[in-house]
Amino acid sequence: MIFQGIKSIVKKKNFSASLRLVEHANTTCPGNLITPAANSFRGVRNNSTFSSNVALKSWTKPIEKLQFVPDVTFKTRTRDENGDFEWKDVTTKDLFEKKRVVIFALPGAFTPTCSTTHLPGYEESYEEILKLNIDDVYCLSVNDAFVMRQWGIHQGLAEDKSPGSLGFEQVKLLPDGAAHFTRGMGLSNVWDTERGFGERSWRYSAVVNDMRIEQMFVEKMDGEENIQNSVDDPFKCSDSGTMIEYLKSYIFRKVYV
């Protein structure tokens, strides 16, 4: 009986600590608290223990078409009238309201596939995409504004040095450093024991039409999306080519169907 009582107290303390951690981690992404056991996360595909102590179901379940994108604020860096850098808050409404835009997300700046194929593909196709009734193209990663800018420069993207700009002339790089947007999209992925990345975004692309998801291309492996701590990094449907095919077919349906 004494031992059972001690176990009960320990469980209560652990639960209280976990609950406080959830409240501190993110108060803007509602969801259901689930247990930290590895097998409680959908699509876990490795033999290691999922090390995150707390997670929300909504962070790992992708949102669906016609749903609104998350209402968040991005912490960006921009130039002032003197050319010096300063912080600038950019909201979801600033980026998506009354616009039709393409957004693609990837696991990390400076990582191989993201740097050799994913971002370069959209940068090369930028003008073609805009001709398909798109207002702009955004690239998002769970990295801070400093890392994203240096990555863009390293990739050879042309800088936009005008005051208040998002930093680059063509594809705009969005720093989702605290993963607020990524969690709201239901595409948070924790690579801990597999790559040591920590929390990042699963790879996907989407068309956002006036704040709502018009179409999404979420990478899958064996039919499953957003596989936590995945060994593989699938890249089959979130590329610029697939996006262009969709945009052309959309115009065809609007005109001829």
Coordinates of C-alpha atoms in Angstrom, one line a residue:
M1 CA 0.0 0.0 0.0
I2 CA 2.8 2.4 0.9
F3 CA 4.6 1.7 -2.4
Q4 CA 1.4 2.2 -4.4
G5 CA 0.9 5.5 -2.6
I6 CA 4.3 6.7 -3.5
K7 CA 3.7 5.7 -7.2
S8 CA 0.5 7.7 -7.2
I9 CA 2.3 10.8 -5.8
V10 CA 5.1 10.5 -8.4
K11 CA 2.6 10.2 -11.2
K12 CA 0.7 13.3 -10.1
K13 CA 3.9 15.3 -9.9
N14 CA 5.0 14.2 -13.4
F15 CA 1.6 14.9 -14.9
S16 CA 1.6 18.4 -13.3
A17 CA 5.0 19.1 -14.6
S18 CA 4.1 17.9 -18.1
L19 CA 0.9 20.0 -18.1
R20 CA 2.9 23.2 -17.2
L21 CA 5.4 22.4 -20.0
V22 CA 2.5 22.2 -22.5
E23 CA 1.1 25.5 -21.4
H24 CA 4.5 27.1 -21.6
A25 CA 5.5 25.6 -24.9
N26 CA 2.6 26.9 -27.0
T27 CA -0.7 28.5 -26.0
T28 CA -1.8 29.2 -29.5
C29 CA -2.0 25.7 -30.9
P30 CA -4.9 23.8 -29.2
G31 CA -4.8 20.1 -29.1
N32 CA -5.1 17.0 -26.9
L33 CA -2.4 16.0 -24.5
I34 CA -1.1 12.5 -25.3
T35 CA 1.4 10.3 -23.5
P36 CA 5.1 10.5 -24.3
A37 CA 5.5 6.8 -25.1
A38 CA 7.0 6.3 -28.6
N39 CA 4.1 4.1 -29.8
S40 CA 1.5 6.7 -29.0
F41 CA 2.7 8.9 -31.9
R42 CA 1.2 8.0 -35.3
G43 CA 3.7 6.7 -37.9
V44 CA 6.8 6.2 -35.7
R45 CA 9.2 4.3 -37.9
N46 CA 12.4 3.5 -36.0
N47 CA 13.5 1.4 -33.0
S48 CA 14.5 4.3 -30.7
T49 CA 12.4 5.9 -28.0
F50 CA 10.7 9.1 -28.9
S51 CA 12.4 11.5 -26.5
S52 CA 9.9 14.4 -26.4
N53 CA 8.1 14.4 -23.1
V54 CA 5.0 16.2 -24.3
A55 CA 3.3 16.6 -27.7
L56 CA -0.1 17.6 -29.0
K57 CA -2.0 15.6 -31.5
S58 CA -2.8 18.6 -33.6
W59 CA 1.0 19.3 -34.1
T60 CA 1.5 16.1 -36.0
K61 CA -1.8 15.6 -37.9
P62 CA -1.7 17.7 -41.1
I63 CA -4.6 20.1 -41.6
E64 CA -6.9 19.5 -44.6
K65 CA -8.0 21.4 -47.7
L66 CA -10.2 24.5 -47.1
Q67 CA -9.0 24.9 -43.5
F68 CA -7.4 28.2 -42.5
V69 CA -3.7 28.4 -42.2
P70 CA -2.4 29.1 -38.6
D71 CA -2.7 32.7 -37.3
V72 CA 0.9 33.4 -36.2
T73 CA 3.6 36.1 -36.3
F74 CA 6.9 35.5 -37.9
K75 CA 10.0 37.2 -36.5
T76 CA 11.9 38.5 -39.5
R77 CA 14.8 40.8 -40.2
T78 CA 14.5 43.6 -42.6
R79 CA 16.3 46.8 -43.5
D80 CA 15.4 50.3 -42.5
E81 CA 15.7 53.5 -44.5
N82 CA 19.5 53.6 -43.7
G83 CA 20.1 50.1 -44.8
D84 CA 20.6 48.8 -41.3
F85 CA 18.8 45.6 -40.1
E86 CA 16.0 45.7 -37.7
W87 CA 13.3 43.2 -36.4
K88 CA 10.0 43.2 -38.2
D89 CA 6.9 41.2 -37.2
V90 CA 5.1 39.7 -40.2
T91 CA 1.7 38.1 -39.6
T92 CA -0.1 35.3 -41.4
K93 CA -2.6 37.9 -42.7
D94 CA 0.3 40.0 -44.1
L95 CA 1.4 37.0 -46.1
F96 CA -1.8 35.3 -47.2
E97 CA -4.9 37.5 -46.9
K98 CA -6.5 38.3 -50.2
K99 CA -3.6 36.6 -52.0
R100 CA -3.1 33.2 -53.7
V101 CA 0.4 32.0 -52.9
V102 CA 2.6 28.9 -53.0
I103 CA 4.3 27.9 -49.8
F104 CA 6.7 25.0 -49.4
A105 CA 8.4 23.8 -46.2
L106 CA 11.5 21.7 -45.6
P107 CA 13.4 20.2 -42.7
G108 CA 16.3 22.7 -42.5
A109 CA 18.4 25.4 -44.1
F110 CA 21.8 24.2 -45.4
T111 CA 20.6 20.5 -45.5
P112 CA 21.3 18.5 -48.7
T113 CA 18.0 17.9 -50.4
C114 CA 16.7 21.3 -49.3
S115 CA 19.7 23.1 -50.7
T116 CA 20.4 21.1 -53.9
T117 CA 16.9 20.5 -55.2
H118 CA 13.9 21.8 -53.2
L119 CA 14.7 25.5 -52.9
P120 CA 16.6 25.8 -56.2
G121 CA 13.7 24.2 -58.0
Y122 CA 11.2 26.8 -56.9
E123 CA 13.7 29.7 -57.3
E124 CA 14.3 28.6 -61.0
S125 CA 10.5 28.3 -61.6
Y126 CA 9.5 31.5 -59.8
E127 CA 8.5 33.5 -62.8
E128 CA 6.6 30.6 -64.4
I129 CA 4.7 30.0 -61.1
L130 CA 3.7 33.6 -60.9
K131 CA 2.3 33.5 -64.4
L132 CA -0.1 30.7 -63.2
N133 CA -2.2 33.2 -61.1
I134 CA 0.1 33.1 -58.0
D135 CA 1.1 36.3 -56.1
D136 CA 4.2 35.0 -54.4
V137 CA 6.2 32.0 -53.3
Y138 CA 7.4 31.4 -49.7
C139 CA 9.9 28.8 -48.4
L140 CA 9.5 28.0 -44.7
S141 CA 11.8 26.2 -42.3
V142 CA 12.1 25.9 -38.6
N143 CA 15.2 28.0 -38.4
D144 CA 15.7 31.6 -37.1
A145 CA 15.9 34.7 -39.3
F146 CA 19.7 34.9 -39.2
V147 CA 20.1 31.3 -40.5
M148 CA 17.5 31.7 -43.2
R149 CA 19.2 34.9 -44.5
Q150 CA 22.6 33.4 -44.6
W151 CA 21.2 30.3 -46.3
G152 CA 19.6 32.4 -49.0
I153 CA 22.8 34.3 -49.6
H154 CA 24.7 31.0 -49.8
Q155 CA 22.2 29.7 -52.3
G156 CA 22.8 32.7 -54.5
L157 CA 19.3 34.3 -54.1
A158 CA 19.2 37.9 -55.2
E159 CA 18.7 40.1 -52.2
D160 CA 15.9 42.7 -51.9
K161 CA 17.5 45.5 -49.9
S162 CA 14.5 47.8 -50.0
P163 CA 13.2 48.9 -46.6
G164 CA 10.6 46.6 -45.1
S165 CA 11.1 43.8 -47.6
L166 CA 11.3 40.1 -46.8
G167 CA 14.9 40.0 -47.9
F168 CA 15.0 38.3 -51.3
E169 CA 13.6 39.3 -54.7
Q170 CA 12.0 36.0 -55.8
V171 CA 11.3 33.1 -53.3
K172 CA 10.9 34.6 -49.9
L173 CA 12.4 32.7 -46.9
L174 CA 10.2 32.5 -43.8
P175 CA 11.8 31.8 -40.4
D176 CA 9.5 29.7 -38.3
G177 CA 12.1 29.5 -35.5
A178 CA 9.6 28.5 -32.7
A179 CA 7.7 26.2 -35.0
H180 CA 4.4 28.0 -34.4
F181 CA 3.3 27.9 -38.0
T182 CA 4.6 24.3 -38.4
R183 CA 2.7 23.1 -35.4
G184 CA -0.5 24.8 -36.6
M185 CA -0.2 23.1 -39.9
G186 CA 0.0 19.8 -38.1
L187 CA 3.4 19.0 -39.7
S188 CA 5.8 19.3 -36.7
N189 CA 8.3 16.5 -36.7
V190 CA 10.9 15.7 -34.1
W191 CA 14.2 14.1 -35.4
D192 CA 16.0 13.5 -32.1
T193 CA 17.9 10.2 -32.0
E194 CA 17.8 9.8 -35.8
R195 CA 19.4 13.1 -36.9
G196 CA 19.6 15.3 -33.8
F197 CA 17.6 18.1 -35.6
G198 CA 15.1 18.5 -32.8
E199 CA 11.7 19.9 -33.9
R200 CA 11.5 20.7 -37.6
S201 CA 8.9 20.7 -40.4
W202 CA 7.9 17.7 -42.4
R203 CA 8.4 18.3 -46.1
Y204 CA 5.4 19.6 -48.0
S205 CA 4.0 22.2 -50.4
A206 CA 0.7 24.0 -50.6
V207 CA -1.4 26.6 -52.4
V208 CA -3.0 29.1 -49.9
N209 CA -5.9 31.0 -51.3
D210 CA -7.0 34.0 -49.1
M211 CA -5.9 32.3 -45.9
R212 CA -7.3 28.8 -46.8
I213 CA -5.6 25.7 -48.0
E214 CA -6.5 25.2 -51.7
Q215 CA -4.3 22.2 -52.2
M216 CA -1.5 20.4 -50.3
F217 CA 1.2 18.0 -51.3
V218 CA 2.5 16.3 -48.2
E219 CA 5.3 13.8 -48.6
K220 CA 4.5 10.2 -47.7
M221 CA 6.4 7.0 -47.1
D222 CA 4.5 3.8 -47.5
G223 CA 1.3 5.8 -47.6
E224 CA 1.9 7.6 -44.3
E225 CA 2.5 11.3 -43.7
N226 CA 4.7 13.1 -41.2
I227 CA 6.5 10.0 -39.8
Q228 CA 8.1 11.1 -36.6
N229 CA 11.9 10.7 -36.3
S230 CA 11.9 9.2 -39.8
V231 CA 15.0 7.5 -41.1
D232 CA 14.1 8.5 -44.7
D233 CA 13.3 12.0 -46.0
P234 CA 10.9 11.4 -48.9
F235 CA 10.9 14.0 -51.7
K236 CA 8.4 13.0 -54.4
C237 CA 5.4 15.4 -54.5
S238 CA 6.4 18.7 -52.9
D239 CA 8.7 19.7 -55.7
S240 CA 8.2 22.7 -58.0
G241 CA 7.4 20.4 -61.0
T242 CA 4.4 18.9 -59.2
M243 CA 3.2 22.3 -58.1
I244 CA 3.4 23.7 -61.7
E245 CA 1.4 20.7 -63.0
Y246 CA -1.3 21.3 -60.4
L247 CA -1.5 25.1 -61.2
K248 CA -1.7 24.4 -64.9
S249 CA -4.5 21.8 -64.4
Y250 CA -6.3 24.2 -62.1
I251 CA -6.4 26.8 -64.8
F252 CA -7.5 24.2 -67.4
R253 CA -10.4 23.2 -65.2
K254 CA -11.4 26.8 -64.6
V255 CA -11.4 27.6 -68.3
Y256 CA -12.6 24.3 -70.0
V257 CA -14.5 22.3 -67.4

